[in-house]
Amino acid sequence: MITPSDVASARATTSPTSPERADAPGGAGLPRIVPRRHLGRWAAAAVALLVCAMVLNSVVRNDAFQWEVVGRYLTTAAVLDGLLLTLWLTGVVMVLGFLLGTVLAVMRLSANPVLRTLSWAYVWIFRSTPLLVQLLFWFNIGALYPTLGLGVPFGPQFVTVQTVQLLGPTLTAVIGLTLHETAYAAEVVRGGILSVDPGQTEAAQALGLSRRRTLRRIVVPQAMRSIVPTAGNMLIGTLKGTSIVSVLAVHDLLYSAQLIYNQTYQVIPLLMVATLWYIAVTSVLSVAQYYVERHYARGDARTLPPTAPQRLRGRLLAVCTRLNTAADDARPVIGGDR
């Protein structure tokens, strides 16, 4: 709720012309400061709005999109089941990927050359191989290892299981996506740890803290400020990247839409259903990412970045201030007083 006192305080603190107006008491003879008008900026904004309006009009009024069909299938059971599987797959892959990636990052920063080499080799192999190739490889792993067993090396096997029965399409997708994301998560965590000032580690060692406690209580909380933005992008990328598991017949959101339009031949509307759900979930994740970044910026920034409601309130205050200033300027001057 914007009160008159808020408007008055905003005018007193943000208006550049208030202390130097020529017609104010004691301000006679002082020049009036007029803000510069950016005509090119307004022209570019007008052209951008015109283009956006044209694109929106072409989308809304194009009958080929069949928006009534989109609305009919948007909340069907098959689509919602595919959406839930996509969300579950994204969450499991991100949690496992960052857990394993943190271990690899610590190995990469270790003084042990064997651990450093193994971590580097893992990241090199899985970042150099396309994700689709990895998924197809794990899906056909039964051609290399028909059975998996547990026993004595070069000796008898106590437990054996058929690989085809063990690795179904969903489990294969989890394994392939997790191993792929682990390589990228390891570099993200390593970069975040390296962004922390080495003096923090030296101070912790001077206080007698162990290396593990220093990493857990000192380094990682400060590294989160650098890790969270990239991790948020990875999360959104993983959400969209899970659509590739449709080649393994995993019933995710895209595969569920494909099953429907293979029966109804309504390709465009069903693709729009999947697109709208991806946009909705990505938007929610983007908002959550902003607030997580804002949380970890507390120790670095003097003032936290404003939230969307705060920015909206500030803009409303600025508009009210300008309107009141324009109203004051429009009042007639009688005897030198307003």
GROMACS .gro file of C-alpha atoms in nm:
model
  338
    1MET     CA    1   0.000   0.000   0.000
    2ILE     CA    2   0.157   0.332  -0.112
    3THR     CA    3   0.084   0.614   0.130
    4PRO     CA    4   0.126   0.991   0.079
    5SER     CA    5   0.420   0.985   0.318
    6ASP     CA    6   0.595   0.731   0.094
    7VAL     CA    7   0.540   0.957  -0.206
    8ALA     CA    8   0.670   1.259  -0.017
    9SER     CA    9   0.981   1.077   0.101
   10ALA     CA   10   1.045   0.946  -0.248
   11ARG     CA   11   1.016   1.298  -0.388
   12ALA     CA   12   1.256   1.428  -0.130
   13THR     CA   13   1.519   1.162  -0.194
   14THR     CA   14   1.489   1.077  -0.562
   15SER     CA   15   1.377   1.394  -0.737
   16PRO     CA   16   1.687   1.569  -0.881
   17THR     CA   17   1.501   1.892  -0.945
   18SER     CA   18   1.351   1.950  -0.601
   19PRO     CA   19   1.642   2.138  -0.434
   20GLU     CA   20   1.733   2.341  -0.741
   21ARG     CA   21   1.405   2.460  -0.886
   22ALA     CA   22   1.422   2.821  -0.991
   23ASP     CA   23   1.077   2.904  -0.855
   24ALA     CA   24   1.137   2.746  -0.510
   25PRO     CA   25   1.191   2.974  -0.211
   26GLY     CA   26   1.557   3.070  -0.200
   27GLY     CA   27   1.620   2.905  -0.536
   28ALA     CA   28   1.583   3.211  -0.756
   29GLY     CA   29   1.837   3.227  -1.029
   30LEU     CA   30   1.939   2.860  -1.011
   31PRO     CA   31   1.908   2.661  -1.335
   32ARG     CA   32   1.652   2.385  -1.347
   33ILE     CA   33   1.795   2.038  -1.412
   34VAL     CA   34   1.611   1.853  -1.686
   35PRO     CA   35   1.690   1.483  -1.737
   36ARG     CA   36   1.825   1.385  -2.075
   37ARG     CA   37   1.572   1.239  -2.315
   38HIS     CA   38   1.688   0.918  -2.480
   39LEU     CA   39   1.488   0.923  -2.802
   40GLY     CA   40   1.679   0.633  -2.957
   41ARG     CA   41   1.610   0.415  -2.656
   42TRP     CA   42   1.236   0.485  -2.671
   43ALA     CA   43   1.232   0.425  -3.048
   44ALA     CA   44   1.406   0.089  -3.004
   45ALA     CA   45   1.158  -0.006  -2.731
   46ALA     CA   46   0.866   0.087  -2.957
   47VAL     CA   47   1.003  -0.124  -3.243
   48ALA     CA   48   1.062  -0.420  -3.008
   49LEU     CA   49   0.706  -0.395  -2.874
   50LEU     CA   50   0.570  -0.378  -3.227
   51VAL     CA   51   0.760  -0.692  -3.329
   52CYS     CA   52   0.644  -0.875  -3.013
   53ALA     CA   53   0.283  -0.775  -3.084
   54MET     CA   54   0.310  -0.904  -3.441
   55VAL     CA   55   0.456  -1.238  -3.326
   56LEU     CA   56   0.194  -1.276  -3.051
   57ASN     CA   57  -0.084  -1.195  -3.297
   58SER     CA   58   0.045  -1.454  -3.544
   59VAL     CA   59   0.056  -1.720  -3.272
   60VAL     CA   60  -0.284  -1.647  -3.119
   61ARG     CA   61  -0.474  -1.611  -3.445
   62ASN     CA   62  -0.308  -1.902  -3.628
   63ASP     CA   63  -0.563  -2.183  -3.648
   64ALA     CA   64  -0.289  -2.440  -3.713
   65PHE     CA   65  -0.194  -2.431  -3.344
   66GLN     CA   66  -0.542  -2.565  -3.254
   67TRP     CA   67  -0.550  -2.407  -2.911
   68GLU     CA   68  -0.871  -2.588  -2.820
   69VAL     CA   69  -0.685  -2.919  -2.863
   70VAL     CA   70  -0.396  -2.785  -2.654
   71GLY     CA   71  -0.635  -2.698  -2.373
   72ARG     CA   72  -0.798  -3.040  -2.394
   73TYR     CA   73  -0.473  -3.236  -2.358
   74LEU     CA   74  -0.287  -3.000  -2.124
   75THR     CA   75  -0.405  -3.173  -1.806
   76THR     CA   76  -0.475  -3.526  -1.926
   77ALA     CA   77  -0.352  -3.815  -1.712
   78ALA     CA   78  -0.092  -3.932  -1.965
   79VAL     CA   79   0.067  -3.587  -1.994
   80LEU     CA   80   0.068  -3.530  -1.617
   81ASP     CA   81   0.225  -3.872  -1.557
   82GLY     CA   82   0.496  -3.786  -1.808
   83LEU     CA   83   0.550  -3.450  -1.637
   84LEU     CA   84   0.588  -3.616  -1.296
   85LEU     CA   85   0.842  -3.863  -1.436
   86THR     CA   86   1.035  -3.574  -1.594
   87LEU     CA   87   1.045  -3.386  -1.261
   88TRP     CA   88   1.146  -3.699  -1.073
   89LEU     CA   89   1.419  -3.779  -1.323
   90THR     CA   90   1.551  -3.423  -1.309
   91GLY     CA   91   1.561  -3.419  -0.928
   92VAL     CA   92   1.732  -3.758  -0.896
   93VAL     CA   93   1.991  -3.679  -1.163
   94MET     CA   94   2.077  -3.339  -1.014
   95VAL     CA   95   2.111  -3.470  -0.657
   96LEU     CA   96   2.323  -3.770  -0.754
   97GLY     CA   97   2.521  -3.567  -1.006
   98PHE     CA   98   2.621  -3.300  -0.756
   99LEU     CA   99   2.697  -3.552  -0.483
  100LEU     CA  100   2.934  -3.743  -0.710
  101GLY     CA  101   3.056  -3.420  -0.868
  102THR     CA  102   3.155  -3.281  -0.528
  103VAL     CA  103   3.359  -3.594  -0.461
  104LEU     CA  104   3.531  -3.560  -0.798
  105ALA     CA  105   3.600  -3.191  -0.736
  106VAL     CA  106   3.765  -3.267  -0.402
  107MET     CA  107   3.968  -3.540  -0.573
  108ARG     CA  108   4.072  -3.294  -0.844
  109LEU     CA  109   4.196  -3.048  -0.580
  110SER     CA  110   4.368  -3.320  -0.378
  111ALA     CA  111   4.745  -3.338  -0.340
  112ASN     CA  112   4.730  -3.705  -0.435
  113PRO     CA  113   4.834  -3.736  -0.803
  114VAL     CA  114   4.641  -4.061  -0.848
  115LEU     CA  115   4.313  -3.905  -0.734
  116ARG     CA  116   4.375  -3.595  -0.946
  117THR     CA  117   4.442  -3.806  -1.255
  118LEU     CA  118   4.136  -4.027  -1.207
  119SER     CA  119   3.910  -3.727  -1.157
  120TRP     CA  120   4.053  -3.549  -1.461
  121ALA     CA  121   4.014  -3.863  -1.675
  122TYR     CA  122   3.649  -3.905  -1.574
  123VAL     CA  123   3.563  -3.544  -1.656
  124TRP     CA  124   3.754  -3.565  -1.984
  125ILE     CA  125   3.578  -3.881  -2.103
  126PHE     CA  126   3.222  -3.790  -2.009
  127ARG     CA  127   3.245  -3.431  -2.129
  128SER     CA  128   3.391  -3.546  -2.461
  129THR     CA  129   3.110  -3.793  -2.538
  130PRO     CA  130   2.764  -3.680  -2.656
  131LEU     CA  131   2.484  -3.753  -2.414
  132LEU     CA  132   2.284  -3.949  -2.672
  133VAL     CA  133   2.582  -4.177  -2.735
  134GLN     CA  134   2.618  -4.240  -2.362
  135LEU     CA  135   2.249  -4.326  -2.324
  136LEU     CA  136   2.257  -4.564  -2.619
  137PHE     CA  137   2.575  -4.723  -2.483
  138TRP     CA  138   2.421  -4.790  -2.142
  139PHE     CA  139   2.099  -4.908  -2.304
  140ASN     CA  140   2.298  -5.173  -2.496
  141ILE     CA  141   2.535  -5.261  -2.214
  142GLY     CA  142   2.396  -5.614  -2.220
  143ALA     CA  143   2.587  -5.678  -2.543
  144LEU     CA  144   2.914  -5.630  -2.349
  145TYR     CA  145   2.811  -5.777  -2.013
  146PRO     CA  146   2.519  -6.021  -2.046
  147THR     CA  147   2.542  -6.099  -1.674
  148LEU     CA  148   2.669  -5.912  -1.370
  149GLY     CA  149   2.797  -6.101  -1.069
  150LEU     CA  150   2.932  -6.055  -0.721
  151GLY     CA  151   3.206  -6.284  -0.601
  152VAL     CA  152   3.578  -6.340  -0.573
  153PRO     CA  153   3.792  -6.186  -0.851
  154PHE     CA  154   3.908  -6.462  -1.088
  155GLY     CA  155   3.708  -6.701  -0.871
  156PRO     CA  156   3.353  -6.822  -0.814
  157GLN     CA  157   3.054  -6.587  -0.840
  158PHE     CA  158   2.810  -6.586  -0.550
  159VAL     CA  159   2.532  -6.375  -0.705
  160THR     CA  160   2.463  -6.329  -1.076
  161VAL     CA  161   2.187  -6.138  -1.254
  162GLN     CA  162   2.093  -6.086  -1.615
  163THR     CA  163   2.181  -5.734  -1.730
  164VAL     CA  164   1.869  -5.711  -1.946
  165GLN     CA  165   1.651  -5.777  -1.641
  166LEU     CA  166   1.849  -5.540  -1.419
  167LEU     CA  167   1.876  -5.230  -1.639
  168GLY     CA  168   1.539  -5.116  -1.765
  169PRO     CA  169   1.485  -4.800  -1.971
  170THR     CA  170   1.424  -4.573  -1.669
  171LEU     CA  171   1.722  -4.700  -1.471
  172THR     CA  172   1.939  -4.672  -1.782
  173ALA     CA  173   1.828  -4.310  -1.824
  174VAL     CA  174   1.912  -4.235  -1.459
  175ILE     CA  175   2.258  -4.390  -1.490
  176GLY     CA  176   2.340  -4.221  -1.821
  177LEU     CA  177   2.217  -3.876  -1.720
  178THR     CA  178   2.380  -3.894  -1.376
  179LEU     CA  179   2.722  -3.990  -1.509
  180HIS     CA  180   2.697  -3.715  -1.769
  181GLU     CA  181   2.590  -3.447  -1.520
  182THR     CA  182   2.855  -3.556  -1.269
  183ALA     CA  183   3.133  -3.448  -1.503
  184TYR     CA  184   2.989  -3.099  -1.539
  185ALA     CA  185   2.895  -3.070  -1.171
  186ALA     CA  186   3.255  -3.155  -1.075
  187GLU     CA  187   3.386  -2.858  -1.274
  188VAL     CA  188   3.117  -2.629  -1.134
  189VAL     CA  189   3.202  -2.722  -0.775
  190ARG     CA  190   3.576  -2.701  -0.842
  191GLY     CA  191   3.538  -2.354  -0.991
  192GLY     CA  192   3.332  -2.242  -0.691
  193ILE     CA  193   3.592  -2.371  -0.445
  194LEU     CA  194   3.874  -2.199  -0.634
  195SER     CA  195   3.681  -1.870  -0.624
  196VAL     CA  196   3.714  -1.856  -0.244
  197ASP     CA  197   4.004  -1.647  -0.115
  198PRO     CA  198   4.290  -1.877  -0.002
  199GLY     CA  199   4.323  -1.658   0.306
  200GLN     CA  200   4.001  -1.812   0.437
  201THR     CA  201   4.162  -2.157   0.438
  202GLU     CA  202   4.479  -2.023   0.597
  203ALA     CA  203   4.279  -1.854   0.872
  204ALA     CA  204   4.088  -2.177   0.939
  205GLN     CA  205   4.415  -2.371   0.961
  206ALA     CA  206   4.553  -2.111   1.201
  207LEU     CA  207   4.249  -2.171   1.422
  208GLY     CA  208   4.324  -2.544   1.424
  209LEU     CA  209   4.028  -2.656   1.212
  210SER     CA  210   4.066  -2.982   1.025
  211ARG     CA  211   4.072  -2.988   0.645
  212ARG     CA  212   3.732  -3.157   0.627
  213ARG     CA  213   3.569  -2.909   0.863
  214THR     CA  214   3.732  -2.617   0.684
  215LEU     CA  215   3.592  -2.737   0.354
  216ARG     CA  216   3.246  -2.802   0.498
  217ARG     CA  217   3.201  -2.496   0.721
  218ILE     CA  218   3.424  -2.229   0.563
  219VAL     CA  219   3.495  -2.294   0.195
  220VAL     CA  220   3.175  -2.451   0.062
  221PRO     CA  221   2.931  -2.189   0.207
  222GLN     CA  222   3.133  -1.912   0.044
  223ALA     CA  223   3.172  -2.107  -0.279
  224MET     CA  224   2.795  -2.143  -0.308
  225ARG     CA  225   2.775  -1.782  -0.425
  226SER     CA  226   2.962  -1.887  -0.740
  227ILE     CA  227   2.814  -2.236  -0.765
  228VAL     CA  228   2.442  -2.152  -0.745
  229PRO     CA  229   2.406  -1.952  -1.072
  230THR     CA  230   2.577  -2.222  -1.281
  231ALA     CA  231   2.399  -2.499  -1.091
  232GLY     CA  232   2.067  -2.330  -1.163
  233ASN     CA  233   2.147  -2.323  -1.532
  234MET     CA  234   2.245  -2.689  -1.515
  235LEU     CA  235   1.915  -2.772  -1.342
  236ILE     CA  236   1.714  -2.603  -1.616
  237GLY     CA  237   1.930  -2.764  -1.883
  238THR     CA  238   1.881  -3.106  -1.723
  239LEU     CA  239   1.505  -3.054  -1.713
  240LYS     CA  240   1.500  -2.989  -2.086
  241GLY     CA  241   1.770  -3.249  -2.154
  242THR     CA  242   1.559  -3.527  -2.006
  243SER     CA  243   1.351  -3.512  -2.325
  244ILE     CA  244   1.632  -3.705  -2.494
  245VAL     CA  245   1.540  -4.017  -2.295
  246SER     CA  246   1.238  -4.050  -2.522
  247VAL     CA  247   1.470  -4.243  -2.758
  248LEU     CA  248   1.482  -4.512  -2.487
  249ALA     CA  249   1.100  -4.528  -2.468
  250VAL     CA  250   1.100  -4.372  -2.121
  251HIS     CA  251   0.756  -4.224  -2.059
  252ASP     CA  252   0.865  -3.869  -1.988
  253LEU     CA  253   0.671  -3.558  -2.088
  254LEU     CA  254   0.784  -3.552  -2.450
  255TYR     CA  255   0.739  -3.926  -2.503
  256SER     CA  256   0.388  -3.908  -2.357
  257ALA     CA  257   0.302  -3.631  -2.604
  258GLN     CA  258   0.449  -3.838  -2.886
  259LEU     CA  259   0.237  -4.139  -2.794
  260ILE     CA  260  -0.076  -3.925  -2.813
  261TYR     CA  261  -0.005  -3.756  -3.145
  262ASN     CA  262   0.099  -4.088  -3.300
  263GLN     CA  263  -0.262  -4.192  -3.244
  264THR     CA  264  -0.442  -3.863  -3.317
  265TYR     CA  265  -0.198  -3.715  -3.575
  266GLN     CA  266  -0.227  -3.379  -3.400
  267VAL     CA  267   0.145  -3.315  -3.389
  268ILE     CA  268   0.159  -2.939  -3.339
  269PRO     CA  269  -0.097  -2.915  -3.056
  270LEU     CA  270   0.069  -3.195  -2.857
  271LEU     CA  271   0.413  -3.041  -2.905
  272MET     CA  272   0.267  -2.714  -2.777
  273VAL     CA  273   0.137  -2.900  -2.470
  274ALA     CA  274   0.488  -3.023  -2.392
  275THR     CA  275   0.633  -2.678  -2.465
  276LEU     CA  276   0.392  -2.501  -2.230
  277TRP     CA  277   0.471  -2.740  -1.946
  278TYR     CA  278   0.846  -2.700  -2.000
  279ILE     CA  279   0.806  -2.320  -1.996
  280ALA     CA  280   0.595  -2.331  -1.678
  281VAL     CA  281   0.838  -2.553  -1.485
  282THR     CA  282   1.142  -2.360  -1.609
  283SER     CA  283   0.983  -2.033  -1.496
  284VAL     CA  284   0.925  -2.170  -1.147
  285LEU     CA  285   1.283  -2.295  -1.128
  286SER     CA  286   1.414  -1.957  -1.245
  287VAL     CA  287   1.227  -1.780  -0.965
  288ALA     CA  288   1.361  -2.029  -0.709
  289GLN     CA  289   1.714  -1.981  -0.845
  290TYR     CA  290   1.686  -1.604  -0.799
  291TYR     CA  291   1.589  -1.636  -0.433
  292VAL     CA  292   1.864  -1.891  -0.365
  293GLU     CA  293   2.121  -1.659  -0.523
  294ARG     CA  294   1.984  -1.374  -0.313
  295HIS     CA  295   2.020  -1.587   0.000
  296TYR     CA  296   2.388  -1.664  -0.061
  297ALA     CA  297   2.462  -1.302  -0.158
  298ARG     CA  298   2.405  -1.187   0.201
  299GLY     CA  299   2.769  -1.213   0.301
  300ASP     CA  300   2.902  -1.034  -0.007
  301ALA     CA  301   2.662  -0.751  -0.093
  302ARG     CA  302   2.599  -0.454   0.133
  303THR     CA  303   2.234  -0.452   0.028
  304LEU     CA  304   2.047  -0.750  -0.110
  305PRO     CA  305   1.911  -0.722  -0.463
  306PRO     CA  306   1.542  -0.628  -0.459
  307THR     CA  307   1.277  -0.890  -0.511
  308ALA     CA  308   1.014  -0.858  -0.783
  309PRO     CA  309   0.749  -0.712  -0.544
  310GLN     CA  310   1.004  -0.462  -0.413
  311ARG     CA  311   1.101  -0.356  -0.766
  312LEU     CA  312   0.733  -0.317  -0.858
  313ARG     CA  313   0.669  -0.106  -0.547
  314GLY     CA  314   0.970   0.113  -0.626
  315ARG     CA  315   0.851   0.172  -0.981
  316LEU     CA  316   0.503   0.260  -0.859
  317LEU     CA  317   0.655   0.508  -0.617
  318ALA     CA  318   0.858   0.662  -0.898
  319VAL     CA  319   0.550   0.693  -1.120
  320CYS     CA  320   0.350   0.854  -0.838
  321THR     CA  321   0.637   1.093  -0.773
  322ARG     CA  322   0.652   1.199  -1.137
  323LEU     CA  323   0.275   1.246  -1.154
  324ASN     CA  324   0.273   1.461  -0.842
  325THR     CA  325   0.567   1.665  -0.968
  326ALA     CA  326   0.390   1.724  -1.299
  327ALA     CA  327   0.075   1.827  -1.112
  328ASP     CA  328   0.275   2.073  -0.900
  329ASP     CA  329   0.435   2.223  -1.211
  330ALA     CA  330   0.093   2.268  -1.371
  331ARG     CA  331  -0.046   2.473  -1.083
  332PRO     CA  332  -0.066   2.850  -1.149
  333VAL     CA  333   0.182   3.073  -0.968
  334ILE     CA  334   0.010   3.355  -0.769
  335GLY     CA  335   0.226   3.627  -0.614
  336GLY     CA  336   0.542   3.414  -0.642
  337ASP     CA  337   0.396   3.138  -0.420
  338ARG     CA  338   0.254   2.805  -0.530
   0.00000   0.00000   0.00000
